CSV table of C-alpha atoms in Angstrom, one decimal:
chain,number,residue,atom,x,y,z
A,1,UNK,CA,-80.2,147.8,238.4
A,2,UNK,CA,-76.9,148.4,240.1
A,3,UNK,CA,-75.9,149.5,243.5
A,4,UNK,CA,-74.6,148.5,246.9
A,5,UNK,CA,-78.0,147.6,248.1
A,6,UNK,CA,-78.1,144.7,245.7
A,7,UNK,CA,-75.1,143.0,247.3
A,8,UNK,CA,-77.3,142.1,250.3
A,9,UNK,CA,-78.6,139.0,248.5
A,10,UNK,CA,-80.0,136.0,250.3
A,11,UNK,CA,-77.4,133.7,252.0
A,12,UNK,CA,-77.5,130.0,251.6
A,13,UNK,CA,-76.8,127.7,254.6
A,14,UNK,CA,-77.2,124.2,256.0
A,15,UNK,CA,-80.9,123.2,255.7
A,16,UNK,CA,-82.8,123.1,258.9
A,17,UNK,CA,-80.3,125.3,260.8
A,18,UNK,CA,-80.7,128.9,262.0
A,19,UNK,CA,-78.3,131.3,260.3
A,20,UNK,CA,-77.8,135.0,260.2
A,21,UNK,CA,-78.8,136.7,257.0
A,22,UNK,CA,-77.1,139.7,258.5
A,23,UNK,CA,-76.6,141.0,262.1
A,24,UNK,CA,-80.2,142.1,262.4
A,25,UNK,CA,-82.1,139.4,260.4
A,26,UNK,CA,-82.4,135.6,261.0
A,27,UNK,CA,-82.9,133.1,258.2
A,28,UNK,CA,-84.4,129.6,259.0
A,29,UNK,CA,-84.7,126.9,256.3
A,30,UNK,CA,-87.6,124.7,257.4
A,31,UNK,CA,-86.1,121.6,255.7
A,32,UNK,CA,-84.7,119.4,258.4
A,33,UNK,CA,-86.2,121.1,261.4
A,34,UNK,CA,-88.7,118.4,261.9
A,35,UNK,CA,-91.2,120.5,259.9
A,36,UNK,CA,-91.6,123.4,262.4
A,37,UNK,CA,-90.0,125.7,264.9
A,38,UNK,CA,-91.2,128.5,267.3
A,39,UNK,CA,-90.8,132.2,266.8
A,40,UNK,CA,-91.9,135.4,268.6
A,41,UNK,CA,-95.3,136.4,267.3
A,42,UNK,CA,-95.1,139.1,264.7
A,43,UNK,CA,-91.3,138.7,264.0
A,44,UNK,CA,-91.7,137.4,260.4
A,45,UNK,CA,-90.5,140.0,257.8
A,46,UNK,CA,-90.6,137.8,254.7
A,47,UNK,CA,-90.7,134.1,253.6
A,48,UNK,CA,-90.4,131.9,250.5
A,49,UNK,CA,-92.3,128.7,249.9
A,50,UNK,CA,-95.4,127.2,251.6
A,51,UNK,CA,-95.3,128.3,255.2
A,52,UNK,CA,-98.0,128.3,257.9
A,53,UNK,CA,-98.0,130.6,261.0
A,54,UNK,CA,-100.1,129.4,263.9
A,55,UNK,CA,-100.6,131.3,267.1
A,56,UNK,CA,-99.1,129.3,270.0
A,57,UNK,CA,-99.8,131.7,272.9
A,58,UNK,CA,-97.5,131.2,275.8
A,59,UNK,CA,-96.7,127.6,274.9
A,60,UNK,CA,-99.4,125.7,276.9
A,61,UNK,CA,-101.9,126.2,279.7
A,62,UNK,CA,-99.3,125.9,282.5
A,63,UNK,CA,-97.0,128.4,280.9
A,64,UNK,CA,-99.9,130.7,280.0
A,65,UNK,CA,-100.9,130.7,283.7
A,66,UNK,CA,-97.3,131.5,284.8
A,67,UNK,CA,-97.1,134.3,282.2
A,68,UNK,CA,-100.3,135.9,283.5
A,69,UNK,CA,-98.9,135.8,287.0
A,70,UNK,CA,-95.3,137.0,286.2
A,71,UNK,CA,-95.5,139.0,283.0
A,72,UNK,CA,-92.6,136.8,281.8
A,73,UNK,CA,-92.9,134.5,278.8
A,74,UNK,CA,-93.3,134.8,275.1
A,75,UNK,CA,-96.2,135.2,272.7
A,76,UNK,CA,-95.2,132.5,270.2
A,77,UNK,CA,-96.2,131.4,266.8
A,78,UNK,CA,-95.5,127.9,265.4
A,79,UNK,CA,-93.9,128.1,262.0
A,80,UNK,CA,-94.3,125.1,259.8
A,81,UNK,CA,-94.2,124.0,256.2
A,82,UNK,CA,-91.4,124.2,253.6
A,83,UNK,CA,-89.3,127.1,252.6
A,84,UNK,CA,-87.2,129.9,254.0
A,85,UNK,CA,-88.4,132.2,256.8
A,86,UNK,CA,-86.7,135.5,257.7
A,87,UNK,CA,-87.2,137.0,261.2
A,88,UNK,CA,-86.3,140.3,262.9
A,89,UNK,CA,-87.3,142.3,265.9
A,90,UNK,CA,-87.1,146.1,265.9
A,91,UNK,CA,-83.8,146.0,264.0
A,92,UNK,CA,-82.1,144.6,267.2
A,93,UNK,CA,-78.9,142.7,266.9
A,94,UNK,CA,-79.4,138.9,266.6
A,95,UNK,CA,-77.2,136.1,268.0
A,96,UNK,CA,-77.5,132.4,267.7
A,97,UNK,CA,-76.8,130.0,270.6
A,98,UNK,CA,-76.6,126.3,270.2
A,99,UNK,CA,-77.3,124.1,273.2
A,100,UNK,CA,-75.7,120.6,273.4
A,101,UNK,CA,-77.5,118.8,276.2
A,102,UNK,CA,-77.3,121.8,278.5
A,103,UNK,CA,-79.5,124.6,279.9
A,104,UNK,CA,-79.5,128.4,279.7
A,105,UNK,CA,-81.8,131.0,281.3
A,106,UNK,CA,-83.0,133.7,279.0
A,107,UNK,CA,-84.9,136.9,279.5
A,108,UNK,CA,-88.2,136.1,277.6
A,109,UNK,CA,-88.1,139.5,275.8
A,110,UNK,CA,-84.8,138.5,274.2
A,111,UNK,CA,-86.1,135.3,272.6
A,112,UNK,CA,-86.6,135.6,268.8
A,113,UNK,CA,-86.9,131.9,267.8
A,114,UNK,CA,-86.0,128.4,268.9
A,115,UNK,CA,-86.0,124.9,267.6
A,116,UNK,CA,-88.8,122.5,268.7
A,117,UNK,CA,-86.2,120.0,270.0
A,118,UNK,CA,-85.7,122.3,273.1
A,119,UNK,CA,-87.9,122.1,276.2
A,120,UNK,CA,-88.6,125.3,278.2
A,121,UNK,CA,-90.3,126.7,281.3
A,122,UNK,CA,-90.7,129.9,283.2
A,123,UNK,CA,-88.8,130.2,286.4
A,124,UNK,CA,-88.6,132.7,289.2
A,125,UNK,CA,-85.3,134.2,290.4
A,126,UNK,CA,-84.7,133.5,294.1
A,127,UNK,CA,-85.4,136.5,296.2
A,128,UNK,CA,-87.4,138.4,293.5
A,129,UNK,CA,-90.4,140.3,294.6
A,130,UNK,CA,-92.8,142.9,293.3
A,131,UNK,CA,-90.7,145.6,295.0
A,132,UNK,CA,-87.6,144.5,293.1
A,133,UNK,CA,-89.4,144.2,289.8
A,134,UNK,CA,-90.3,140.5,289.8
A,135,UNK,CA,-87.7,138.9,287.6
A,136,UNK,CA,-89.0,135.8,286.0
A,137,UNK,CA,-87.1,134.3,283.1
A,138,UNK,CA,-87.3,131.3,280.8
A,139,UNK,CA,-85.0,128.3,281.0
A,140,UNK,CA,-84.2,126.2,277.9
A,141,UNK,CA,-82.9,122.7,278.1
A,142,UNK,CA,-81.7,120.1,275.6
A,143,UNK,CA,-80.2,120.2,272.2
A,144,UNK,CA,-81.0,122.8,269.6
A,145,UNK,CA,-80.7,126.4,268.6
A,146,UNK,CA,-82.0,129.6,270.1
A,147,UNK,CA,-81.9,133.0,268.4
A,148,UNK,CA,-81.8,136.0,270.8
A,149,UNK,CA,-82.0,139.7,270.3
A,150,UNK,CA,-80.1,142.5,272.1
A,151,UNK,CA,-80.7,146.2,272.1
A,152,UNK,CA,-77.2,147.3,271.5
A,153,UNK,CA,-74.0,145.3,271.2
A,154,UNK,CA,-73.7,143.1,274.3
A,155,UNK,CA,-70.8,142.0,276.5
A,156,UNK,CA,-70.2,138.4,277.6
A,157,UNK,CA,-68.8,138.1,281.1
A,158,UNK,CA,-67.2,135.0,282.6
A,159,UNK,CA,-68.7,134.6,286.1
A,160,UNK,CA,-66.0,133.3,288.4
A,161,UNK,CA,-66.7,135.8,291.2
A,162,UNK,CA,-70.0,137.4,292.4
A,163,UNK,CA,-71.3,139.4,289.5
A,164,UNK,CA,-74.2,142.0,289.6
A,165,UNK,CA,-76.3,143.0,286.6
A,166,UNK,CA,-79.0,145.6,286.0
A,167,UNK,CA,-82.1,143.3,285.7
A,168,UNK,CA,-83.3,145.0,282.5
A,169,UNK,CA,-79.9,144.6,280.9
A,170,UNK,CA,-79.5,140.9,281.6
A,171,UNK,CA,-80.1,138.9,278.4
A,172,UNK,CA,-79.1,135.4,279.4
A,173,UNK,CA,-76.9,133.4,281.8
A,174,UNK,CA,-75.8,129.8,282.4
A,175,UNK,CA,-78.6,127.9,284.1
A,176,UNK,CA,-76.0,126.4,286.5
A,177,UNK,CA,-75.3,129.8,288.1
A,178,UNK,CA,-76.9,130.7,291.5
A,179,UNK,CA,-79.1,133.7,291.0
A,180,UNK,CA,-80.7,136.0,293.5
A,181,UNK,CA,-81.6,139.7,294.0
A,182,UNK,CA,-79.3,142.2,295.7
A,183,UNK,CA,-80.2,145.6,297.0
A,184,UNK,CA,-77.2,147.9,297.0
A,185,UNK,CA,-78.6,151.4,297.5
A,186,UNK,CA,-81.6,153.3,298.8
A,187,UNK,CA,-84.6,153.0,296.7
A,188,UNK,CA,-84.2,156.5,295.2
A,189,UNK,CA,-80.6,156.0,294.2
A,190,UNK,CA,-79.7,155.8,290.5
A,191,UNK,CA,-76.8,153.5,289.9
A,192,UNK,CA,-77.9,151.6,286.9
A,193,UNK,CA,-79.7,152.0,283.6
A,194,UNK,CA,-83.0,150.2,284.5
A,195,UNK,CA,-86.1,151.4,286.3
A,196,UNK,CA,-85.2,149.4,289.5
A,197,UNK,CA,-81.7,150.8,290.0
A,198,UNK,CA,-81.5,149.8,293.7
A,199,UNK,CA,-81.8,146.1,292.8
A,200,UNK,CA,-79.5,144.0,290.7
A,201,UNK,CA,-79.5,140.4,289.5
A,202,UNK,CA,-76.7,138.7,291.6
A,203,UNK,CA,-75.0,135.7,290.0
A,204,UNK,CA,-72.5,133.3,291.6
A,205,UNK,CA,-70.7,130.1,290.5
A,206,UNK,CA,-69.1,129.2,287.2
A,207,UNK,CA,-70.6,130.2,283.9
A,208,UNK,CA,-71.3,133.2,281.7
A,209,UNK,CA,-73.8,136.1,281.6
A,210,UNK,CA,-74.7,138.2,278.5
A,211,UNK,CA,-75.4,141.8,279.2
A,212,UNK,CA,-76.8,144.2,276.6
A,213,UNK,CA,-75.9,147.9,276.3
A,214,UNK,CA,-79.4,149.0,277.2
A,215,UNK,CA,-82.3,148.3,279.5
A,216,UNK,CA,-84.5,147.8,276.4
A,217,UNK,CA,-86.5,149.9,274.0
A,218,UNK,CA,-88.2,153.0,275.5
A,219,UNK,CA,-91.9,152.5,276.2
A,220,UNK,CA,-93.9,154.9,273.9
A,221,UNK,CA,-95.6,157.6,275.8
A,222,UNK,CA,-99.4,157.9,275.3
């Protein structure tokens, strides 16, 4: 066979490290990961070798309780064994972030996979309420890699002055930033892309915030 499709062959990389097969597919070599990593449930598209997928839920009883209260968090699977695993999510763009003894706050819906060396927990943004759409996110700490997805190509902003982001468009931000909720218009005003246009995530301090070009995938109508 011949054709341009066949040029999309598997890429090789450093064992045990996340790498992009292409901009919409993640490849993980289980060798060197300590034998396992965590991924969003249902994100596997193909694998090679002897690999086991075990349902992990929300990552423990405490996190499951927080997820039930907040709607935040991730339905996870523990991926273990030996071989190569390929992951994707709705053909969204994928980006890899490596933490080096630091912390980052991520929208749980944006997490595709992460290394088991990282610790994580669900946290509430100060000032968030049911009226403003809640806004609970997941903070990762330590050393290791996280793969995140974005619906549309994102922009990375350096936060050195007060910055305001549509809550559904915020992908991740430096954990050292001060976060709160700001109301800037009457409830019926439409100034952003999300469903809670009158409320924004307010960030102050020194760090970065990643903003996607969308409030997320449309919810299918019944």
